[in-house]
PDB file of C-alpha atoms in Angstrom:
ATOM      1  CA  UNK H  94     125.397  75.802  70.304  1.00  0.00           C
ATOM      2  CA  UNK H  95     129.205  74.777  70.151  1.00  0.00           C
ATOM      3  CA  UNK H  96     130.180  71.376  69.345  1.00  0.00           C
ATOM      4  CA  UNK H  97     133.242  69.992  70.627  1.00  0.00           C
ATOM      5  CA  UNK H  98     135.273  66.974  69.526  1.00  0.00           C
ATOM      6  CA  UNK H  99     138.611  65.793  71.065  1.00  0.00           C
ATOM      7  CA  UNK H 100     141.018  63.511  69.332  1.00  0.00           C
ATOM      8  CA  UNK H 101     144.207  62.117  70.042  1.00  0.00           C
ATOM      9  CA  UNK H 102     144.304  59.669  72.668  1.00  0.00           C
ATOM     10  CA  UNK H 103     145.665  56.322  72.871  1.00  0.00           C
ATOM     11  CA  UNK H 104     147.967  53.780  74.521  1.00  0.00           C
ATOM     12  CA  UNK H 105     151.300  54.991  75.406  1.00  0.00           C
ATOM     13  CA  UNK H 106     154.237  53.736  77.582  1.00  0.00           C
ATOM     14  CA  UNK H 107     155.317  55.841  80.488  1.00  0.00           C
ATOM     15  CA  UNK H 108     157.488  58.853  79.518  1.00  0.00           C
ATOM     16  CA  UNK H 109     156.154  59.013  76.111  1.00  0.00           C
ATOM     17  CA  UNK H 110     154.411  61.778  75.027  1.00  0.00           C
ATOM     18  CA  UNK H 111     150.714  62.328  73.517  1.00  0.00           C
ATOM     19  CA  UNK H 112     148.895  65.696  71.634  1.00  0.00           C
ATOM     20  CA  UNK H 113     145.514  66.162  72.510  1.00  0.00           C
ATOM     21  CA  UNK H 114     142.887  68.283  70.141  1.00  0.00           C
ATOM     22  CA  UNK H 115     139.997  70.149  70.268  1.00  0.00           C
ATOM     23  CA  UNK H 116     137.883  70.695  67.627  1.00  0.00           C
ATOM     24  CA  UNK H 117     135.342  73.865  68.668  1.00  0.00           C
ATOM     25  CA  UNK H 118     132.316  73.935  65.535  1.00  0.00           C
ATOM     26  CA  UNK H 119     129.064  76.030  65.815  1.00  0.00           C
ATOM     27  CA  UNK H 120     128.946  79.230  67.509  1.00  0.00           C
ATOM     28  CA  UNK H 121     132.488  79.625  67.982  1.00  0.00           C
ATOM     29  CA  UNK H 122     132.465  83.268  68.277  1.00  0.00           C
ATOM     30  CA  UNK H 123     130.584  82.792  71.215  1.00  0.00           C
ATOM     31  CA  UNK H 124     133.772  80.854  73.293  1.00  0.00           C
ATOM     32  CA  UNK H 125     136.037  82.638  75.412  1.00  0.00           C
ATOM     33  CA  UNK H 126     137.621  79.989  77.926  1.00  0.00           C
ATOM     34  CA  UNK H 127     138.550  76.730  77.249  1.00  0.00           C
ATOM     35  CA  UNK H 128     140.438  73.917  79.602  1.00  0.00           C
ATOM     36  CA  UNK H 129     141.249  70.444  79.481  1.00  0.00           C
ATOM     37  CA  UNK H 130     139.587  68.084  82.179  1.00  0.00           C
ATOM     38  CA  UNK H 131     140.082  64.195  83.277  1.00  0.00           C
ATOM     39  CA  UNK H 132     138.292  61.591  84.506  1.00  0.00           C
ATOM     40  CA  UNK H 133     139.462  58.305  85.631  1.00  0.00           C
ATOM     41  CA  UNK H 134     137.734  55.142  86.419  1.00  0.00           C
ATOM     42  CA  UNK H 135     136.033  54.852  89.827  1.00  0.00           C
ATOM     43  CA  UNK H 136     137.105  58.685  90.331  1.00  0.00           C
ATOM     44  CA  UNK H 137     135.406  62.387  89.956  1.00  0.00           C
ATOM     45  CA  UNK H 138     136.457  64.710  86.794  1.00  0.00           C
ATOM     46  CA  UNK H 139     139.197  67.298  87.566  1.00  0.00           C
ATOM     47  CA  UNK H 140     140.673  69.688  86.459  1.00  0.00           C
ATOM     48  CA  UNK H 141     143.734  69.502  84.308  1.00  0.00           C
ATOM     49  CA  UNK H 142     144.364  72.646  82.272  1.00  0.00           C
ATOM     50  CA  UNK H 143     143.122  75.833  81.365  1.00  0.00           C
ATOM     51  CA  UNK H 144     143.314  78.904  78.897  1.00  0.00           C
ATOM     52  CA  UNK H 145     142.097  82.424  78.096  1.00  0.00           C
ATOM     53  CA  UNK H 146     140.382  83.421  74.781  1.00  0.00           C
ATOM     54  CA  UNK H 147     143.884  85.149  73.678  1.00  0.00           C
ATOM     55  CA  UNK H 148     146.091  82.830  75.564  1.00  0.00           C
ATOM     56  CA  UNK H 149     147.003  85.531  77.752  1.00  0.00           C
ATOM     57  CA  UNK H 150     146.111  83.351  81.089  1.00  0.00           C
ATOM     58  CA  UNK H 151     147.005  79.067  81.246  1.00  0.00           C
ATOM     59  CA  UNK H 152     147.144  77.719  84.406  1.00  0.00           C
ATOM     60  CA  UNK H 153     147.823  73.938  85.407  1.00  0.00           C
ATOM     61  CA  UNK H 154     146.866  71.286  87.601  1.00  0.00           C
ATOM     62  CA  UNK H 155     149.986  70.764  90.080  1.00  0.00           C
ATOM     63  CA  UNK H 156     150.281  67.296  89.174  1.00  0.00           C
ATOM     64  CA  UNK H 157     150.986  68.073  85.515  1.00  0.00           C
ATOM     65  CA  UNK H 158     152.708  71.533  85.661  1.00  0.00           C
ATOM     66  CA  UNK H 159     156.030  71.173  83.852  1.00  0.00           C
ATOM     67  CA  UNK H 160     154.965  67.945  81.796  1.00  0.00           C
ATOM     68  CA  UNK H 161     151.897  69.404  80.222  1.00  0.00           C
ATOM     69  CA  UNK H 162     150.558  72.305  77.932  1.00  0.00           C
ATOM     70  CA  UNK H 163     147.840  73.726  76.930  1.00  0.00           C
ATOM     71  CA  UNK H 164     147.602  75.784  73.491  1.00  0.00           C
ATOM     72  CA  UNK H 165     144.770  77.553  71.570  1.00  0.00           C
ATOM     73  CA  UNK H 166     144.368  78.444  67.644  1.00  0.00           C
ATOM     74  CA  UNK H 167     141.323  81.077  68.050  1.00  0.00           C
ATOM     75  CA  UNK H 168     141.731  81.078  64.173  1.00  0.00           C
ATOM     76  CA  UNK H 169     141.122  77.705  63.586  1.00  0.00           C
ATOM     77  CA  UNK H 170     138.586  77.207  66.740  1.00  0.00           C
ATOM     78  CA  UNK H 171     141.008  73.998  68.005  1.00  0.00           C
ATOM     79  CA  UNK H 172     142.934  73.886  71.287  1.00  0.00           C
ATOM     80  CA  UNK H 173     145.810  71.470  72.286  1.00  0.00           C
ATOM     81  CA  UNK H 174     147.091  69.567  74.940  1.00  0.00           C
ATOM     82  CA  UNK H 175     150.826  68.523  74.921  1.00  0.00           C
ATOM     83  CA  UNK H 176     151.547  65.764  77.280  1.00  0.00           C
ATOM     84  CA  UNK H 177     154.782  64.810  77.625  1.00  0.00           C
ATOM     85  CA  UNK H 178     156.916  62.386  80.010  1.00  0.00           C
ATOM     86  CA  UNK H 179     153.458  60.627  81.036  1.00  0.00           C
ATOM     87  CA  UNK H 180     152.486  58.540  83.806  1.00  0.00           C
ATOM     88  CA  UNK H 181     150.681  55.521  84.663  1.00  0.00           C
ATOM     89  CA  UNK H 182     148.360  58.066  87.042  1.00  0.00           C
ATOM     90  CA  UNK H 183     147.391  59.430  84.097  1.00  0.00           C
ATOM     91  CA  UNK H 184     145.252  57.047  82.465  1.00  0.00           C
ATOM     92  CA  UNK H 185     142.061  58.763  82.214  1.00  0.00           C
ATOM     93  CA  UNK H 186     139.418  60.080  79.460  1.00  0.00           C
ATOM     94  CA  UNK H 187     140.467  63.365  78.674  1.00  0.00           C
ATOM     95  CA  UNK H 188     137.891  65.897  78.122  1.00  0.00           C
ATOM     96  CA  UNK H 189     137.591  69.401  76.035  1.00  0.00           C
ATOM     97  CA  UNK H 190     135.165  72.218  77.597  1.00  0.00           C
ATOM     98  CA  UNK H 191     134.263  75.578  76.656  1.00  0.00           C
ATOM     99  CA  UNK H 192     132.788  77.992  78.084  1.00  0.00           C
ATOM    100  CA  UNK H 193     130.463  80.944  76.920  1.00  0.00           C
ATOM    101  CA  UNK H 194     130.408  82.779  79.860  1.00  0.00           C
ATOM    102  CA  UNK H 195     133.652  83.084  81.328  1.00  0.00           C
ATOM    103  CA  UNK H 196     137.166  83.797  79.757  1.00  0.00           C
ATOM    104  CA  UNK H 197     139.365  81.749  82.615  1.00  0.00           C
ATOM    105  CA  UNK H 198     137.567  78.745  85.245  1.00  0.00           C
ATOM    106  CA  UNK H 199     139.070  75.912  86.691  1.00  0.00           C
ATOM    107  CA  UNK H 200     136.192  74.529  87.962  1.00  0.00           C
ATOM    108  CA  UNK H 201     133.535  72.114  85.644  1.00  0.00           C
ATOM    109  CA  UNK H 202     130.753  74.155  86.519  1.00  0.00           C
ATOM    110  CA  UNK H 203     131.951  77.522  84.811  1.00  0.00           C
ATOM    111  CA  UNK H 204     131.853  75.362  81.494  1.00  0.00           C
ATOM    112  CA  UNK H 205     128.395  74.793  79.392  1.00  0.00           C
ATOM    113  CA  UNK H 206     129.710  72.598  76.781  1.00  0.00           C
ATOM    114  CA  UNK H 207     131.703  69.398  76.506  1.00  0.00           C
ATOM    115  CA  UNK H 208     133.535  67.141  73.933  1.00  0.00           C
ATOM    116  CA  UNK H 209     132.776  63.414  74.484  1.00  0.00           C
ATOM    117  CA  UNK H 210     136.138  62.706  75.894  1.00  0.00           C
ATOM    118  CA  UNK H 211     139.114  60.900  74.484  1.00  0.00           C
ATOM    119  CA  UNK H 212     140.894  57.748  76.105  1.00  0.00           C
ATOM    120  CA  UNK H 213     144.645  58.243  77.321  1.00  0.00           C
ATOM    121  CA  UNK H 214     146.370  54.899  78.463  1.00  0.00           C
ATOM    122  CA  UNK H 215     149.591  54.990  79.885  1.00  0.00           C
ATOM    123  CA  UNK H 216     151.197  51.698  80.752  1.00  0.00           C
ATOM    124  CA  UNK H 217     154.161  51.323  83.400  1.00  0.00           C
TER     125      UNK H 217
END
């Protein structure tokens, strides 16, 4: 098993900026993708970022390419999410998967285990 525990969130203003973490524990050596996913109220999860074991691969939601990016430190089993110039669109709890199957996915299904989300408020 792989536990995973995001931090990070909070309440920011519009064009601020926030770092997300991801904390991977357990079987680590058992991860190869990873990707960032959000959820906001009333609305389904989707997809927000994703990355490669090596961080050969990232790829991007088109509604944060250019603000947002993902990172990985295999070596210390934590990945990263670097928001910057935010938006009121995107409040949402942000949420950390991994996957032990798969080295790149941007959909939830390729992922068998999930943090327990962190809250990101951004007010206008």
């Amino acid at each position: 098993q792989v536990q995973l525990v995001e931090s990070g969130g909070g309440l920011v203003q519009a064009g601020g900026s926030l770092r997300l973490s991801c904390a991977a524990s357990g079987r680590t050596f058992s991860v190869y993708g990873m990707a960032w996913f959000r959820q906001a109220p009333g609305q389904e999860r989707e997809f927000v970022a994703a990355i490669t074991r090596r961080s050969w691969t990232k790829d991007y939601a088109d509604s944060v390419k250019g603000r947002f990016t993902i990172s990985r430190d295999t070596a210390k089993n934590t990945m990263f999410l670097q928001m910057n110039n935010l938006k009121p669109e995107d409040t949402a709890a942000y949420y950390c998967a991994a996957s032990s199957t798969v080295d790149f996915a941007t959909t939830q299904g390729s992922y068998d285990y999930w943090g327990q989300g962190t809250q990101v408020t951004v007010s206008s």
